[in-house]
Every structure is written in C-alpha cells, then in structure tokens.
Tab-separated table of C-alpha atoms and ligand atoms in Angstrom:
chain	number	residue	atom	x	y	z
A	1	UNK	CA	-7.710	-22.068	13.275
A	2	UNK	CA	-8.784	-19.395	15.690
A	3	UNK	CA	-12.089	-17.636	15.603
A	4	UNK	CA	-10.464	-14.144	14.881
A	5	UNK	CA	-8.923	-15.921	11.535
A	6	UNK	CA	-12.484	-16.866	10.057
A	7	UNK	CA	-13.727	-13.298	10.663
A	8	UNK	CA	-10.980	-11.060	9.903
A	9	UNK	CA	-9.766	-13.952	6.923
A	10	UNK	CA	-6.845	-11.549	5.297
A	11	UNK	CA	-5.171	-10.313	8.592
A	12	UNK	CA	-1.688	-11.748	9.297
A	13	UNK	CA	-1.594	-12.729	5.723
A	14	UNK	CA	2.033	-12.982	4.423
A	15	UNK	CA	3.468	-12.679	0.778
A	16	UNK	CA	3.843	-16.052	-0.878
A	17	UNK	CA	4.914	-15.472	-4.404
A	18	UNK	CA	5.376	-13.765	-7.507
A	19	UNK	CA	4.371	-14.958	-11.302
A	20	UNK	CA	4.528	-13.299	-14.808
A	21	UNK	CA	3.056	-16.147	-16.545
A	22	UNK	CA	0.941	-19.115	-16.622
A	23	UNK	CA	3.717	-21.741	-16.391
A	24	UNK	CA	4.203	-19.776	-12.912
A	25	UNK	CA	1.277	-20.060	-11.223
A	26	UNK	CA	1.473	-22.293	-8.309
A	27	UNK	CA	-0.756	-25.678	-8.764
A	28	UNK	CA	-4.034	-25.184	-7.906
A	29	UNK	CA	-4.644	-26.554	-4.437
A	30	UNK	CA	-6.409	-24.451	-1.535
A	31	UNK	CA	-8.860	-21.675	-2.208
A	32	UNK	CA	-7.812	-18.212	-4.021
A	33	UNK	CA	-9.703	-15.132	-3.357
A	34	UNK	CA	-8.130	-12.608	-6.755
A	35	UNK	CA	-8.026	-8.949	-6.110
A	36	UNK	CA	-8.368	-6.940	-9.773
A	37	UNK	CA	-8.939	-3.180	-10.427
A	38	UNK	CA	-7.833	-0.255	-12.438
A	39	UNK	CA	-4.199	0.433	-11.659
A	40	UNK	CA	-5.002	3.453	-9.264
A	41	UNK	CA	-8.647	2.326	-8.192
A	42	UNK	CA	-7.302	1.756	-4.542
A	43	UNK	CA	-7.050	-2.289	-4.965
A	44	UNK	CA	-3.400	-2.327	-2.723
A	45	UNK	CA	-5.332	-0.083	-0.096
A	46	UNK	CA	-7.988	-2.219	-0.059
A	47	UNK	CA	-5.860	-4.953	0.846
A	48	UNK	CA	-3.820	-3.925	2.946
A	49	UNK	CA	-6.371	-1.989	4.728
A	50	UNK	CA	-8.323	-6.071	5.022
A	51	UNK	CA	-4.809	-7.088	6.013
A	52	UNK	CA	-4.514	-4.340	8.610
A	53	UNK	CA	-1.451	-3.580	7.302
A	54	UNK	CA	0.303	-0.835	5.491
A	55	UNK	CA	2.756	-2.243	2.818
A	56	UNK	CA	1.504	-5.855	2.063
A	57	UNK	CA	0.528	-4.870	-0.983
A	58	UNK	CA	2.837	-2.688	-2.606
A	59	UNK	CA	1.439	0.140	-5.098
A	60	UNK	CA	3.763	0.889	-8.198
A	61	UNK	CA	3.480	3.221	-10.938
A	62	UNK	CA	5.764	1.725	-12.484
A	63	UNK	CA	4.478	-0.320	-15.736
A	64	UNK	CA	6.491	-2.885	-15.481
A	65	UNK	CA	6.972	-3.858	-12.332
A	66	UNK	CA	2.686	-3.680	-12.216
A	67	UNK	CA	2.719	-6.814	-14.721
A	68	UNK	CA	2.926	-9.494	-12.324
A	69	UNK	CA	0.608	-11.700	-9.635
A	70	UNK	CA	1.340	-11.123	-6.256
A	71	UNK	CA	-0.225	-14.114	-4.097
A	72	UNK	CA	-0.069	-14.044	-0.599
A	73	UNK	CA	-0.871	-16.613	1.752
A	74	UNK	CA	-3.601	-16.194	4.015
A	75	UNK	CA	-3.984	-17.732	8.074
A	76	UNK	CA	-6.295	-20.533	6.912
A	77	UNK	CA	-3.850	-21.312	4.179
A	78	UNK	CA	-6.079	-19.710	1.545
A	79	UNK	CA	-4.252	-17.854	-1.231
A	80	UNK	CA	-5.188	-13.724	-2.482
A	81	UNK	CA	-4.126	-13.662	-5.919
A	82	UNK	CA	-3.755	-9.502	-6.080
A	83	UNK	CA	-3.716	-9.230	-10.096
A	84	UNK	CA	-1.673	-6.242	-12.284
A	85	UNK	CA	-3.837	-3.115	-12.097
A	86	UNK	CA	-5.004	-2.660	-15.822
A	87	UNK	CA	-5.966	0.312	-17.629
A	88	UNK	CA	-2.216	2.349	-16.835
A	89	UNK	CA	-1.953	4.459	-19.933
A	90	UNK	CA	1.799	4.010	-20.272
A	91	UNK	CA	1.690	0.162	-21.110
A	92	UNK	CA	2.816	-0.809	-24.445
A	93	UNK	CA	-0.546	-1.726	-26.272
A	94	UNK	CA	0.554	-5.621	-26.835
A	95	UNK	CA	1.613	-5.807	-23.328
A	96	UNK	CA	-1.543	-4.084	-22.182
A	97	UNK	CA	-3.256	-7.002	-24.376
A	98	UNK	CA	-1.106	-10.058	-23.111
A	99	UNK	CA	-2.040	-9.150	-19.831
A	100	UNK	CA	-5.911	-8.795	-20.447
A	101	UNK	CA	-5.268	-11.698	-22.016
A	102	UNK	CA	-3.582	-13.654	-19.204
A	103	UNK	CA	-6.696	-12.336	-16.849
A	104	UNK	CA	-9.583	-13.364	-18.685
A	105	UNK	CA	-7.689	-16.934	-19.457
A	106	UNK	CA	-6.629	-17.032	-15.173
A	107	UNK	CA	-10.575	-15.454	-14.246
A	108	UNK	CA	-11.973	-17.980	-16.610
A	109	UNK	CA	-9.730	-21.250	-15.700
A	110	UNK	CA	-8.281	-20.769	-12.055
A	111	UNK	CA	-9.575	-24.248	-10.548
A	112	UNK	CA	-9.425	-22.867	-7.137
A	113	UNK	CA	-10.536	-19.461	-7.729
A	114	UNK	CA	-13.344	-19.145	-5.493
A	115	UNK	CA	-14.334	-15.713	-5.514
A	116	UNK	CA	-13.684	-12.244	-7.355
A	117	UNK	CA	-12.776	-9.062	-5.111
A	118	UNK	CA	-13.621	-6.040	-7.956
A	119	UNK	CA	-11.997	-2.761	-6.788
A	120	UNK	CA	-13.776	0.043	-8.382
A	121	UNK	CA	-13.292	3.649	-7.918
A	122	UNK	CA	-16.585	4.882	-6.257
A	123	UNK	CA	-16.000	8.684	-7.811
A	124	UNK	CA	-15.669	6.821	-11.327
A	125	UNK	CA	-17.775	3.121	-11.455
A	126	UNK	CA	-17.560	0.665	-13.409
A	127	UNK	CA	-14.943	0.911	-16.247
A	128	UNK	CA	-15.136	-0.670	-19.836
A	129	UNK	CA	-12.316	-3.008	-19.058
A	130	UNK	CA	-13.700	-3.497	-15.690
A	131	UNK	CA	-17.299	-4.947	-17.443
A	132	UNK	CA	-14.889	-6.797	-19.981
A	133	UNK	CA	-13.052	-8.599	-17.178
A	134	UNK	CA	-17.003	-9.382	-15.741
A	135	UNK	CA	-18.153	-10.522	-18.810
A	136	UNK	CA	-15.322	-13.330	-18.984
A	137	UNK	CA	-15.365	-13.955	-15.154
A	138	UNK	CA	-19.538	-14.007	-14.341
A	139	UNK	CA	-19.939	-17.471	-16.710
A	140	UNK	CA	-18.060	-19.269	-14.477
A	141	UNK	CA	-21.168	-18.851	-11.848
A	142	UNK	CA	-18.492	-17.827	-9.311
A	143	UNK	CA	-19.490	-14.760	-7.044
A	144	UNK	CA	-17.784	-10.984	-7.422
A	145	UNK	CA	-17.760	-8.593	-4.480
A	146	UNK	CA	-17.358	-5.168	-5.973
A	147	UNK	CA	-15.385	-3.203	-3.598
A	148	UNK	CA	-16.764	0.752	-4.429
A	149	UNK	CA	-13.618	2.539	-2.452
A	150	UNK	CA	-12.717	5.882	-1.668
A	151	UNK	CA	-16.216	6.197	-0.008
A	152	UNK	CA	-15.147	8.615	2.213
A	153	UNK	CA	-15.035	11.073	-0.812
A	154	UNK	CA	-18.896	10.905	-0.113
A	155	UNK	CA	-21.582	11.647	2.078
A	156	UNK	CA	-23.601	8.638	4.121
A	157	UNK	CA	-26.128	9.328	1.348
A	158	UNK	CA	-24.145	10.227	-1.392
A	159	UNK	CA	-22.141	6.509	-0.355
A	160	UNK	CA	-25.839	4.681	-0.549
A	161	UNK	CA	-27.049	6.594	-4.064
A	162	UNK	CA	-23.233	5.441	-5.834
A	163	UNK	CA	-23.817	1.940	-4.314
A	164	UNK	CA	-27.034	1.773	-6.001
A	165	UNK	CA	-25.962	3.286	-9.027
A	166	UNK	CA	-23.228	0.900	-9.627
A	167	UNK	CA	-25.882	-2.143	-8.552
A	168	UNK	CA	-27.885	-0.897	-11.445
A	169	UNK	CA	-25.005	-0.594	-13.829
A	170	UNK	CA	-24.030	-4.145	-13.157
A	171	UNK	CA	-27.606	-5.558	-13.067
A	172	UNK	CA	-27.921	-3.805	-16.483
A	173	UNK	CA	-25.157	-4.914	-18.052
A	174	UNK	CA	-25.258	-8.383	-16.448
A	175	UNK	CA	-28.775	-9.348	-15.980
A	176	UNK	CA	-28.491	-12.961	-15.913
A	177	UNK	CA	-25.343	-13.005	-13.401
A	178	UNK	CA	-26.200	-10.017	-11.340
A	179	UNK	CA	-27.464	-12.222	-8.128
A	180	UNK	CA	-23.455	-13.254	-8.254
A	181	UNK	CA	-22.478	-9.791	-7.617
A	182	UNK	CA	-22.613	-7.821	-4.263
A	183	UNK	CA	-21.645	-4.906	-3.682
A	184	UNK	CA	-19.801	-3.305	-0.730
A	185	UNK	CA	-18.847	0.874	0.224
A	186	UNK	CA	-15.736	0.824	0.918
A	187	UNK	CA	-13.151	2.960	2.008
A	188	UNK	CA	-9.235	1.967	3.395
A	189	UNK	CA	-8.727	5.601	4.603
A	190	UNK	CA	-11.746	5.119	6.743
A	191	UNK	CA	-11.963	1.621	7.067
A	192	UNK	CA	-15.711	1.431	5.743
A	193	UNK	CA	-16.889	-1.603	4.676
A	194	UNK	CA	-14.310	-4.276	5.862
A	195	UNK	CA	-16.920	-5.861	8.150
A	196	UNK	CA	-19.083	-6.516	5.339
A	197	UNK	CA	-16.418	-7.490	3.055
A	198	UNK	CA	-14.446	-9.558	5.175
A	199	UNK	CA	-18.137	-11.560	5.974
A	200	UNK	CA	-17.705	-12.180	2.079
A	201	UNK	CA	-14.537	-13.410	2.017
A	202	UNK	CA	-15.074	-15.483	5.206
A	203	UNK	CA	-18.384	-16.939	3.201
A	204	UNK	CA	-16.370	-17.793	0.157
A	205	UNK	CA	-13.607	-19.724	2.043
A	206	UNK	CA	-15.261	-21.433	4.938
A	207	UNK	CA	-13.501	-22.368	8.447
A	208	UNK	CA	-11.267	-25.048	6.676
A	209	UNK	CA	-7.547	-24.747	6.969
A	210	UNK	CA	-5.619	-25.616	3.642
A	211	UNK	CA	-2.083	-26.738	3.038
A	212	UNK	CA	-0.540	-25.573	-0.147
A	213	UNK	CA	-0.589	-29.312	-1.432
A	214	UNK	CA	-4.194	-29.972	-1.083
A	215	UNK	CA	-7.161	-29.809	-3.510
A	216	UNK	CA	-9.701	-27.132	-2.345
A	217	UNK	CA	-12.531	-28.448	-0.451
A	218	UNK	CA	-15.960	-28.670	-2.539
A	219	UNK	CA	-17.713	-27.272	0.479
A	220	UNK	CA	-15.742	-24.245	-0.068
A	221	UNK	CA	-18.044	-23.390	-3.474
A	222	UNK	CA	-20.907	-24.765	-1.924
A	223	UNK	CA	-20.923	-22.557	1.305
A	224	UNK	CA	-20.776	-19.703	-0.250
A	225	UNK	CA	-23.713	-17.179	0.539
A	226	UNK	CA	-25.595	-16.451	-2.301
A	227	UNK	CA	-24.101	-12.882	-3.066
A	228	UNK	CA	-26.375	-9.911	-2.155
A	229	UNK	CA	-27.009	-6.356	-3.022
A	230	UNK	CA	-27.904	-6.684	-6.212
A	231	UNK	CA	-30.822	-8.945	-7.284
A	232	UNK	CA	-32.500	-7.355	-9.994
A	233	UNK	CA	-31.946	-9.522	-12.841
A	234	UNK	CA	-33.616	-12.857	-13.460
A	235	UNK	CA	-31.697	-15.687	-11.318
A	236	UNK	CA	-28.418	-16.625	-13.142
A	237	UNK	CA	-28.418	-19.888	-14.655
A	238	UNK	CA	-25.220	-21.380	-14.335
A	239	UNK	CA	-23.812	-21.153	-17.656
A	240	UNK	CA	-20.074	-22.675	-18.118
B	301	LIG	P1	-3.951	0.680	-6.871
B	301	LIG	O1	-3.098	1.258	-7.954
B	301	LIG	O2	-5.278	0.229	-7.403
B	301	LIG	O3	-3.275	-0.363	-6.047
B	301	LIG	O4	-4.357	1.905	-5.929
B	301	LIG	P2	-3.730	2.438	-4.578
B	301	LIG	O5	-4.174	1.633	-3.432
B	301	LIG	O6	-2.281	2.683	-4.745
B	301	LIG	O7	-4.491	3.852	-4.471
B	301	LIG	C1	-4.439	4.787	-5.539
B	301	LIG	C2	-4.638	6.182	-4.965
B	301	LIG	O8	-5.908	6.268	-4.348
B	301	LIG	C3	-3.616	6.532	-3.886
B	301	LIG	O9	-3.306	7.895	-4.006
B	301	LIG	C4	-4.368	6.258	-2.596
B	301	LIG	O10	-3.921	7.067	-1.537
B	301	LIG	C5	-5.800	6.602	-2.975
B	301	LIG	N1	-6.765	5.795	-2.204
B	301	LIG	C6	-6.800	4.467	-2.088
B	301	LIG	N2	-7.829	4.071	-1.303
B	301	LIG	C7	-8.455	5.190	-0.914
B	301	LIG	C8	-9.589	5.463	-0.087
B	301	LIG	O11	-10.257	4.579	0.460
B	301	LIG	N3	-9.951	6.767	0.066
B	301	LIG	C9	-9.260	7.784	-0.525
B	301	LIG	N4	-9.705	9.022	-0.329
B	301	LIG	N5	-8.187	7.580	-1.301
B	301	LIG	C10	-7.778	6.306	-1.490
C-alpha cells in the first residue's frame, strides 16, 4: 500500500454495503472506523470531504431511507461503518429506539471496531443522545475523535474557545474516559481539520492492508496514539 494511502486513509474509498440489522453486518474481519452524528450535524460532509469526494456519502432527509449502515471499503481494506444520523424528529418513536438500540449494542460489541469518528455540530456541541451514545461506547476503552464541523461558521479564535468548550463538556461528563477522546475543528466547506483527523484515523488503523476475510490485526488496537486534546480527567482505567 502506497504512502499517500496511510496518510490520506479514506481517499479512493468505495461503497461496500448496506445493512438494516444485525444479522447483516458483514463478519467482523479487518478494522472499522464508524462515523455517527445527529442527522444534519455534517457527518456525510465530513466524509466525503476525508474521501475527497462529493457524493460517497449520500445525505437523506428522508427517515427511512436514514435507517441503515452504509460501510464502505477503504484502500488498505479497512471498513467506515457511516451509522443512521439520529435525533431526526420525524422518526417514529420505536423506530427512533430500535435504532439507538442497534447503536449502542454495534458501539458496544463491533469486534473490529477500532475507533469512533463523533460528528458534532460546532454551533450546537455535544447533544444528549450524542453523550448517551459516549456513555455506551467510552467502556469499551476504544478512542473517539470528535469531529466539531462547520468551523468555518467561526473565527480562528472563536474555532479554539468551542474546541475547548466541548473538551470540557466531555472531560466533565466523562472524567474517567476523557484521555480516549480528542478532539478535532473541523470544517468540509473549508477543509479544516482533515490533516489532523486523517493522522487519527491513520493512527487507529496502522499501515497493514486487510482482506475482507481476515481477523483484524492486534497491532491495530495497540498502535493507536493515545488520543489527545483532552486530558483533564484522571487516566481511564480500562473498564469492559
Ligand atoms: P448529515 O445529515 O449529518 O449527513 O449532514 P450533512 O453532511 O448532510 O450536512 C447537513 C447540513 O450542514 C447541510 O446543509 C450541509 O451543507 C451543512 N454542512 C455540512 N458540513 C458543513 C461545514 O463544514 N460547514 C458549513 N458551513 N456547513 C456544513
């Protein structure tokens, strides 16, 4: 695998498949990076603007057709789960709850997840679902890079005082898991931050190049930096 694919890790990544439910989900074999957010944080800009491409990731208002992973295959081999936006008004409450329900179990179980990506809207932070979705995901010890988006909406210093403030919230409301969590300004309009997340990404999966039928290497976990930007809290035990 070329250089450029270690350091740009989602470009030239292709669509794979489509699942509404667990008995769906592909076997776990190489690495999975999962994309969640707010339906309407900017989580299919994000990706497609790490992708470097415009409709990878497709953006629907439409309920239904929101209620569904989208993986994609990545150069190395990797996998980017991109998970249903949650939080869309419109949904049915007991669909709204299978589907938190199907992302804590997936967060909380996914053998090869190896990493988090946590679209937030800058302008907004952290949302009550977003924290819920935390709670269940931090035990597993597995880092989270919060993507804060729509940066541009901001000035240089505004961007650095809503950084902090969502490194606080998170700190706060996680103290024992906040060294997991880093958080990167972002914006896909004016592509600010993909160095710095796509250094995250490259951290989580390594240089290795995975076939879809092979177990994820350990090193994978192992190599992963230890996740910066917010270190307040005590050192996170890992809890399980
Ligand atoms: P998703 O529903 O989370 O996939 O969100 P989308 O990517 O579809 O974005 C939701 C809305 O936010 C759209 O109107 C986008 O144009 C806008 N948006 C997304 N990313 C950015 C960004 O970085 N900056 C700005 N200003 N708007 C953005």
């Amino acid at each position: 695998m070329g250089r450029a694919a270690v350091k740009h890790p989602v470009q030239h990544a292709e669509f794979f498949l489509t699942v509404a439910n667990d008995d769906q989900l592909p076997p776990p074999g190489p690495p999975e990076v999962a994309f969640a957010g707010r339906s309407n944080s900017g989580k299919s800009s994000a990706i497609n603007a790490l992708a470097n491409r415009t409709r990878l990731a497709f953006t629907s208002k439409t309920p239904g057709r929101t209620q569904q992973i989208n993986f994609f295959r990545m150069r190395s081999g990797a996998l980017l789960a991109d998970l249903p936006g949650y939080g869309y008004a419109a949904v049915p409450r007991a669909l709204k709850r299978h589907w938190q329900e199907f992302l804590a179990r997936y967060l909380a179980t996914r053998q090869s997840l190896v990493g988090l990506v946590l679209v937030v809207d800058a302008r907004h932070g952290l949302a009550d679902l977003d924290r819920q979705l935390l709670a269940g995901y931090l035990t597993s010890g597995r880092p989270v890079l919060v993507l804060a988006t729509k940066m541009d909406k901001f000035t240089p210093s505004g961007q650095r005082v809503v950084q902090r403030a969502i490194e606080r919230d998170i700190a706060g409301a996680f103290p024992f898991h906040a060294a997991q969590v880093a958080v990167v300004a972002f914006s896909a309009t004016r592509r600010i931050g993909i160095a710095a997340a796509e250094a995250t990404l490259a951290g989580w999966l390594g240089e290795g190049v995975f076939d879809a039928g092979k177990p994820p290497p350990v090193e994978a976990k192992e190599k992963a930096p230890r996740a910066r930007g917010v270190a307040r809290g005590p050192k996170s035990p890992r809890q399980g």
